[in-house]
Amino acid sequence: MKKRFFVVFLVLMLSVTMTGKLVYWHTQEEESRQQIIAQLIESFTIETGVEVDVVAIEENEMFSKLAAASAADTLPDLIEAGAETILGLGADGLLDTVIPTRFIRNAGDFYTGATRFVITPAGDQYFAIPYHGWVQGIWYRRDWFEEAGLAEPTTWDAIMEAAKYFHDPQNGMYGIVLGKTNDAYAEQVFTIFALSNGARIFDKDGNVVINSPEMREVLQFYKDLGAYSAPGHTYWQQARELYLAGRTPMMFYSTYVMDDLALAEIQTQFISDFDPDLVKNTEFAPMMTNSRPSSFGQVLSLAIVKSSQNKLDVLKLLDFMFEPDNYIKYIHMAPGGMLPTRASIAESEEFLNDPKGIYKSYGAEKIKAIIYGMENIEKFGYVEGRVFPEMGKISGAFTIGNGIVMMFDNNATPDQVLTFWREDIRKLIGR
């Protein structure tokens, strides 16, 4: 790939001006991950002489910080961010599409399911290069479900029946943990319910159709299910802690949770005794069905800011980050949470042999099935092959989460939430 990309490299070398240190923003806040990123960047600097200023930003703050940086003309050169943020930046014309398009086409082995989240509305270029992703669904106690004779929680009816069966708040047990705060997690959890009922924000022509009977039905179900959820403004942290503590049989979580389920050093941060059978007794349901099947996930991509004066060095860094050894070291920071977007890496023994043996504890076939699940991910911003970058602004404003908070805090009706959503979206995108 390097030889083919060298042509692009030379062309760009004639058209860009280097100004010094690269600035790279990402969302890997955890200290252990920042240490590994620092090691990789140090190796890159030794190899190329290019210095990089690396900045970790909390996921929910990335969009607002980018907006502020854009207004101040201080955007970084390279950004690692989720699809909604990438779409938002792309919609505002802030991203370079030449480099990602050539990079993806020259590589030839990116999963289609990953690249469709960064494709431009015209369908002939890419806003960014997919780097890693995850699939989200319901992780549940298979042993408890089997003992109770309950069906796996892949349909609305089965989810509600199980939540009612297990809910026993007097004894600290909750039937499920929903997203009930105004953050990205609430939108993620709600999205899979909406898409499984055919409820969307946009139709294929770009019309806003959020105030549909299907969406009203989703809101009512979500509110009804909330009666069996853990109380308060619950989000991913409560979901993980209550599940590990055996206080809920179901949680919505991404594949990021795989190491929490498998490793004693992580489990015991939340519970006193490690459960060595938790992986064996846990099953993952990545699909949900009501009127139609749906799956949800995220792809984090590397985007180059159009105004960057350091594109030559950005190219060097991209080549470095996609070298197999460096790529695998990066995604091994979070086995399960960082699934590769390239087939050549996903099928390699080196990838399946992570340092802590997490993938081996689940088995190669289960890992491959989870990675394949990325091919079926759906999101609000993508409808029948068309892309609506405006979704980035809606997610950045936490419109979905704000409506969910209204419903649980103020007992708002589904119609009141739909009215709020419709008005908020009109303000955000002008239609």
Coordinates of C-alpha atoms in Angstrom, one line a residue:
M1 CA 0.0 0.0 0.0
K2 CA 2.9 2.3 0.7
K3 CA 4.1 2.4 -2.9
R4 CA 0.7 3.2 -4.3
F5 CA 0.1 5.8 -1.6
F6 CA 3.5 7.4 -2.4
V7 CA 2.1 9.0 -5.5
V8 CA -0.5 10.8 -3.5
F9 CA 2.2 11.6 -1.0
L10 CA 4.3 13.4 -3.7
V11 CA 1.3 15.3 -5.0
L12 CA 0.4 16.6 -1.6
M13 CA 4.0 17.4 -0.9
L14 CA 3.9 20.0 -3.6
S15 CA 0.7 21.6 -2.3
V16 CA 1.0 21.8 1.4
T17 CA 3.2 23.7 3.8
M18 CA 4.6 22.2 7.0
T19 CA 4.3 24.4 10.1
G20 CA 5.7 22.3 12.9
K21 CA 4.2 20.1 15.6
L22 CA 1.1 18.0 14.7
V23 CA -1.9 18.2 16.9
Y24 CA -3.9 15.0 17.4
W25 CA -7.2 14.9 19.4
H26 CA -8.7 11.6 20.5
T27 CA -11.3 10.3 23.0
Q28 CA -9.1 7.7 24.8
E29 CA -9.2 9.2 28.3
E30 CA -8.2 6.2 30.3
E31 CA -4.7 6.6 31.7
S32 CA -3.6 3.2 30.6
R33 CA -4.6 3.9 27.0
Q34 CA -3.0 7.3 27.1
Q35 CA 0.3 5.6 28.1
I36 CA 0.1 3.3 25.1
I37 CA -0.7 6.1 22.7
A38 CA 2.2 8.1 24.2
Q39 CA 4.5 5.1 23.6
L40 CA 3.4 4.8 20.0
I41 CA 3.7 8.5 19.3
E42 CA 7.2 8.5 20.9
S43 CA 8.2 5.7 18.4
F44 CA 6.7 7.7 15.6
T45 CA 8.7 10.8 16.5
I46 CA 11.9 8.8 16.8
E47 CA 11.3 7.2 13.4
T48 CA 10.2 10.3 11.5
G49 CA 11.4 13.3 13.5
V50 CA 7.8 14.6 13.6
E51 CA 6.6 15.8 16.9
V52 CA 2.9 15.3 17.9
D53 CA 0.9 17.1 20.5
V54 CA -1.7 14.5 21.7
V55 CA -4.8 15.7 23.5
A56 CA -7.4 13.4 25.1
I57 CA -11.0 14.7 25.2
E58 CA -14.0 13.3 26.9
E59 CA -16.4 11.7 24.3
N60 CA -19.4 13.9 25.2
E61 CA -17.3 17.1 25.0
M62 CA -15.6 16.4 21.6
F63 CA -18.2 18.0 19.5
S64 CA -18.5 21.2 21.5
K65 CA -14.7 21.5 21.8
L66 CA -14.3 21.1 18.0
A67 CA -17.0 23.8 17.5
A68 CA -15.1 26.2 19.8
A69 CA -11.8 25.4 18.1
S70 CA -13.4 25.9 14.7
A71 CA -14.7 29.3 15.7
A72 CA -11.2 30.2 17.1
D73 CA -9.4 28.8 14.0
T74 CA -7.5 26.4 16.3
L75 CA -8.7 23.0 15.0
P76 CA -6.2 20.1 15.4
D77 CA -4.6 18.5 12.4
L78 CA -6.0 15.0 13.1
I79 CA -9.1 13.9 15.0
E80 CA -10.2 10.4 16.2
A81 CA -14.0 10.6 16.7
G82 CA -17.3 8.8 16.3
A83 CA -19.5 8.8 13.2
E84 CA -21.8 11.5 14.4
T85 CA -19.0 13.9 15.0
I86 CA -17.3 13.1 11.7
L87 CA -20.6 13.7 9.9
G88 CA -21.1 17.0 11.7
L89 CA -17.6 18.2 10.7
G90 CA -18.1 17.0 7.2
A91 CA -21.4 18.8 6.9
D92 CA -19.7 22.0 7.8
G93 CA -17.0 21.4 5.1
L94 CA -14.2 21.2 7.6
L95 CA -12.7 17.8 6.6
D96 CA -10.3 16.8 3.9
T97 CA -11.8 14.1 1.8
V98 CA -8.9 13.5 -0.7
I99 CA -6.5 11.7 1.7
P100 CA -9.2 9.4 3.3
T101 CA -10.6 8.4 -0.1
R102 CA -7.2 7.5 -1.5
F103 CA -6.2 5.7 1.7
I104 CA -9.3 3.5 1.8
R105 CA -9.2 2.6 -1.9
N106 CA -5.5 1.9 -1.8
A107 CA -5.8 -0.4 1.2
G108 CA -8.6 -2.4 -0.3
D109 CA -9.5 -4.4 2.8
F110 CA -11.6 -2.0 4.9
Y111 CA -15.0 -3.6 5.9
T112 CA -17.8 -2.0 3.9
G113 CA -19.8 -1.8 7.1
A114 CA -17.2 0.5 8.6
T115 CA -16.6 2.7 5.6
R116 CA -20.3 3.5 5.0
F117 CA -20.3 5.5 8.2
V118 CA -17.7 8.0 6.8
I119 CA -18.9 8.2 3.2
T120 CA -19.9 11.6 1.8
P121 CA -23.6 12.2 0.9
A122 CA -22.6 12.0 -2.8
G123 CA -21.2 8.5 -2.2
D124 CA -18.0 9.0 -4.0
Q125 CA -15.6 10.1 -1.3
Y126 CA -14.9 9.6 2.4
F127 CA -14.8 12.1 5.3
A128 CA -12.4 10.0 7.3
I129 CA -10.6 6.6 7.7
P130 CA -12.3 4.0 9.9
Y131 CA -9.9 2.9 12.6
H132 CA -11.8 0.8 15.1
G133 CA -15.3 0.1 16.2
W134 CA -17.7 -1.6 18.6
V135 CA -21.1 -3.3 18.5
Q136 CA -23.7 -2.6 21.2
G137 CA -26.5 -4.8 22.4
I138 CA -27.9 -6.5 25.5
W139 CA -25.5 -8.5 27.6
Y140 CA -27.5 -10.8 29.8
R141 CA -27.2 -13.6 32.3
R142 CA -27.9 -16.7 30.2
D143 CA -27.8 -19.0 33.2
W144 CA -30.6 -17.0 34.9
F145 CA -32.7 -16.8 31.8
E146 CA -32.4 -20.5 31.2
E147 CA -33.3 -21.3 34.9
A148 CA -36.4 -19.0 34.6
G149 CA -37.4 -20.4 31.2
L150 CA -37.2 -17.0 29.6
A151 CA -36.6 -16.3 25.9
E152 CA -33.4 -14.5 25.0
P153 CA -33.9 -10.7 25.1
T154 CA -33.9 -10.0 21.4
T155 CA -37.6 -8.8 21.0
W156 CA -39.5 -6.1 22.8
D157 CA -41.8 -8.6 24.4
A158 CA -39.0 -10.8 25.6
I159 CA -37.1 -7.8 27.1
M160 CA -40.2 -6.5 28.9
E161 CA -41.1 -10.0 30.2
A162 CA -37.6 -10.5 31.6
A163 CA -37.4 -7.1 33.1
K164 CA -40.7 -7.6 35.0
Y165 CA -39.7 -11.1 36.1
F166 CA -36.4 -10.1 37.7
H167 CA -37.3 -6.6 39.0
D168 CA -37.2 -6.7 42.8
P169 CA -36.0 -3.3 44.0
Q170 CA -36.7 -4.1 47.6
N171 CA -33.9 -6.5 47.5
G172 CA -31.6 -4.4 45.3
M173 CA -32.4 -6.2 42.0
Y174 CA -33.4 -4.2 38.9
G175 CA -34.9 -5.7 35.8
I176 CA -32.8 -3.7 33.4
V177 CA -30.7 -0.5 33.2
L178 CA -31.7 2.0 30.6
G179 CA -30.0 5.2 29.5
K180 CA -31.8 8.0 31.3
T181 CA -29.5 11.0 31.1
N182 CA -28.8 13.5 28.4
D183 CA -25.6 11.9 27.0
A184 CA -24.5 9.8 24.1
Y185 CA -25.3 6.6 26.0
A186 CA -29.0 7.4 26.2
E187 CA -29.1 8.1 22.5
Q188 CA -27.3 4.8 21.8
V189 CA -29.7 2.7 23.9
F190 CA -32.7 4.5 22.5
T191 CA -31.6 4.2 18.9
I192 CA -31.7 0.4 18.8
F193 CA -35.3 0.4 20.1
A194 CA -36.3 3.0 17.5
L195 CA -34.7 1.3 14.5
S196 CA -36.1 -2.0 15.6
N197 CA -39.5 -0.4 15.2
G198 CA -38.8 1.3 11.9
A199 CA -38.7 4.8 13.6
R200 CA -36.3 7.2 12.1
I201 CA -35.3 10.9 12.3
F202 CA -34.9 11.3 8.5
D203 CA -36.5 9.5 5.6
K204 CA -34.5 8.6 2.5
D205 CA -35.3 12.0 1.0
G206 CA -33.9 13.9 4.0
N207 CA -37.3 14.9 5.4
V208 CA -37.5 15.1 9.2
V209 CA -40.0 12.3 10.2
I210 CA -39.2 12.0 13.9
N211 CA -42.8 12.8 14.9
S212 CA -44.1 9.5 13.5
P213 CA -46.5 7.0 15.0
E214 CA -43.6 4.5 15.1
M215 CA -41.5 6.9 17.2
R216 CA -44.3 7.6 19.5
E217 CA -44.7 3.9 20.1
V218 CA -41.0 3.6 20.9
L219 CA -41.2 6.4 23.4
Q220 CA -44.1 4.8 25.2
F221 CA -42.4 1.4 25.3
Y222 CA -39.2 3.0 26.6
K223 CA -41.1 4.9 29.3
D224 CA -43.0 1.7 30.3
L225 CA -39.8 -0.3 30.4
G226 CA -38.3 2.4 32.6
A227 CA -40.6 1.3 35.4
Y228 CA -38.3 -1.8 35.7
S229 CA -35.0 0.0 35.3
A230 CA -32.6 1.1 38.0
P231 CA -33.6 4.5 39.3
G232 CA -32.1 7.9 38.6
H233 CA -30.1 9.3 35.7
T234 CA -28.6 6.0 34.9
Y235 CA -25.9 5.6 32.2
W236 CA -23.2 3.2 31.2
Q237 CA -21.4 3.3 34.5
Q238 CA -24.4 2.1 36.6
A239 CA -25.2 -0.5 33.9
R240 CA -21.8 -2.0 34.2
E241 CA -21.5 -1.9 38.0
L242 CA -25.0 -3.3 38.6
Y243 CA -24.4 -6.2 36.1
L244 CA -21.0 -7.1 37.6
A245 CA -22.6 -7.0 41.1
G246 CA -25.3 -9.4 40.0
R247 CA -28.0 -6.8 40.6
T248 CA -29.5 -6.7 37.1
P249 CA -29.8 -9.5 34.5
M250 CA -29.6 -7.2 31.5
M251 CA -27.5 -4.2 30.5
F252 CA -27.0 -2.3 27.3
Y253 CA -23.3 -2.1 26.7
S254 CA -20.9 -2.2 23.8
T255 CA -18.2 -4.8 23.3
Y256 CA -16.0 -2.6 25.4
V257 CA -17.3 -4.5 28.4
M258 CA -15.6 -7.8 27.4
D259 CA -12.6 -7.3 29.5
D260 CA -14.7 -6.2 32.5
L261 CA -16.4 -9.6 32.3
A262 CA -13.3 -11.6 31.9
L263 CA -10.6 -10.0 34.1
A264 CA -10.3 -10.3 37.9
E265 CA -8.4 -7.1 38.2
I266 CA -11.2 -5.1 36.6
Q267 CA -14.2 -7.0 38.2
T268 CA -12.8 -6.6 41.7
Q269 CA -12.8 -2.8 41.3
F270 CA -16.6 -3.1 41.5
I271 CA -17.3 -6.3 43.4
S272 CA -15.4 -8.0 46.3
D273 CA -15.1 -11.5 44.7
F274 CA -14.1 -12.3 41.1
D275 CA -16.6 -14.5 39.3
P276 CA -14.6 -16.8 37.0
D277 CA -17.8 -18.1 35.4
L278 CA -19.2 -14.7 34.3
V279 CA -18.0 -15.0 30.7
K280 CA -19.5 -18.5 30.4
N281 CA -22.8 -17.4 32.0
T282 CA -23.1 -14.2 29.9
E283 CA -24.6 -14.1 26.4
F284 CA -24.5 -11.1 24.0
A285 CA -27.6 -10.2 22.0
P286 CA -26.5 -7.7 19.3
M287 CA -29.8 -7.7 17.4
M288 CA -33.2 -6.4 18.5
T289 CA -36.5 -6.9 16.7
N290 CA -40.0 -5.4 17.0
S291 CA -41.4 -4.6 13.5
R292 CA -37.9 -5.2 12.0
P293 CA -34.4 -6.4 13.1
S294 CA -31.7 -3.8 14.0
S295 CA -28.3 -3.6 15.4
F296 CA -26.3 -0.6 16.8
G297 CA -22.7 0.2 17.1
Q298 CA -20.0 2.8 16.6
V299 CA -17.1 3.3 14.3
L300 CA -14.3 5.7 15.4
S301 CA -12.4 7.2 12.5
L302 CA -9.4 9.3 11.8
A303 CA -10.3 12.6 10.1
I304 CA -7.9 15.2 8.7
V305 CA -8.9 18.8 9.1
K306 CA -9.1 20.5 5.7
S307 CA -7.3 23.6 6.9
S308 CA -4.3 21.7 8.3
Q309 CA -1.0 23.0 7.2
N310 CA 0.7 19.7 8.2
K311 CA -0.9 17.2 5.8
L312 CA 2.5 15.8 4.9
D313 CA 3.2 14.8 8.5
V314 CA -0.4 13.6 8.9
L315 CA 0.2 11.2 6.1
K316 CA 3.3 9.8 7.8
L317 CA 1.3 9.4 11.0
L318 CA -1.5 7.6 9.3
D319 CA 0.9 5.2 7.6
F320 CA 2.5 4.6 11.0
M321 CA -0.8 4.0 12.8
F322 CA -2.0 1.4 10.2
E323 CA 1.3 -0.6 10.2
P324 CA 0.1 -4.0 11.5
D325 CA 2.2 -4.0 14.7
N326 CA 1.3 -0.5 15.7
Y327 CA -2.4 -1.0 14.7
I328 CA -2.7 -4.1 16.8
K329 CA -1.0 -2.5 19.7
Y330 CA -3.4 0.3 19.6
I331 CA -6.6 -1.8 19.4
H332 CA -5.3 -4.2 22.1
M333 CA -5.7 -1.2 24.5
A334 CA -9.3 -2.3 24.8
P335 CA -10.0 -5.8 23.5
G336 CA -13.6 -6.1 22.4
G337 CA -14.1 -2.3 22.5
M338 CA -11.7 -1.7 19.7
L339 CA -12.5 -4.1 16.9
P340 CA -10.4 -3.7 13.7
T341 CA -11.9 -2.2 10.6
R342 CA -9.6 -4.0 8.2
A343 CA -10.0 -7.7 7.3
S344 CA -6.3 -8.4 7.1
I345 CA -6.0 -7.4 10.8
A346 CA -9.2 -9.1 12.0
E347 CA -8.1 -12.4 10.5
S348 CA -4.6 -12.4 11.9
E349 CA -3.4 -14.6 14.8
E350 CA -1.6 -11.6 16.3
F351 CA -4.9 -9.7 16.7
L352 CA -6.6 -12.7 18.4
N353 CA -3.7 -13.1 20.8
D354 CA -4.1 -10.1 23.0
P355 CA -1.7 -9.8 25.9
K356 CA -4.4 -10.5 28.6
G357 CA -5.9 -13.5 26.7
I358 CA -9.4 -11.9 26.6
Y359 CA -10.2 -13.0 23.1
K360 CA -9.1 -16.6 23.9
S361 CA -11.5 -16.7 26.8
Y362 CA -14.4 -15.9 24.5
G363 CA -13.1 -18.1 21.6
A364 CA -12.1 -17.1 18.1
E365 CA -15.5 -18.0 16.5
K366 CA -17.4 -15.7 18.9
I367 CA -14.9 -12.9 18.3
K368 CA -15.3 -13.2 14.5
A369 CA -19.1 -13.2 14.9
I370 CA -18.9 -10.0 16.9
I371 CA -16.6 -8.3 14.3
Y372 CA -19.0 -9.4 11.5
G373 CA -21.8 -7.7 13.5
M374 CA -20.3 -4.4 12.5
E375 CA -21.5 -5.1 9.0
N376 CA -25.1 -4.8 10.2
I377 CA -24.9 -1.7 12.3
E378 CA -27.5 1.0 11.7
K379 CA -27.7 4.6 12.8
F380 CA -30.1 7.5 12.5
G381 CA -27.9 9.4 10.1
Y382 CA -27.9 6.7 7.4
V383 CA -31.1 5.8 5.5
E384 CA -31.2 3.4 2.5
G385 CA -27.7 4.2 1.4
R386 CA -28.1 7.9 1.9
V387 CA -26.1 9.9 4.5
F388 CA -27.4 12.8 6.5
P389 CA -24.5 14.7 8.1
E390 CA -27.0 16.9 10.0
M391 CA -27.3 14.0 12.5
G392 CA -23.9 15.1 13.9
K393 CA -25.4 18.4 15.1
I394 CA -28.4 16.6 16.6
S395 CA -26.2 14.2 18.5
G396 CA -23.8 17.0 19.5
A397 CA -26.7 18.9 21.1
F398 CA -27.9 15.7 23.0
T399 CA -31.4 16.2 21.6
I400 CA -32.5 12.6 22.1
G401 CA -31.1 12.4 25.6
N402 CA -32.7 15.7 26.6
G403 CA -36.1 14.3 25.5
I404 CA -35.6 11.1 27.5
V405 CA -34.7 13.1 30.6
M406 CA -38.0 15.1 30.1
M407 CA -39.9 11.9 30.0
F408 CA -38.5 10.4 33.2
D409 CA -37.9 13.6 35.3
N410 CA -41.0 15.5 34.3
N411 CA -43.3 12.7 33.4
A412 CA -43.6 14.2 29.8
T413 CA -45.8 12.2 27.4
P414 CA -44.4 10.8 24.2
D415 CA -46.3 13.5 22.3
Q416 CA -44.6 16.2 24.4
V417 CA -41.2 14.7 23.8
L418 CA -41.9 14.5 20.0
T419 CA -42.9 18.2 20.0
F420 CA -39.7 19.1 21.8
W421 CA -37.5 17.0 19.5
R422 CA -39.1 18.4 16.4
E423 CA -38.6 22.0 17.5
D424 CA -35.1 21.4 18.7
I425 CA -34.1 19.7 15.4
R426 CA -35.6 22.6 13.4
K427 CA -33.4 25.0 15.4
L428 CA -30.3 22.9 14.9
I429 CA -30.5 22.1 11.1
G430 CA -33.0 24.7 9.8
R431 CA -35.8 22.3 8.7

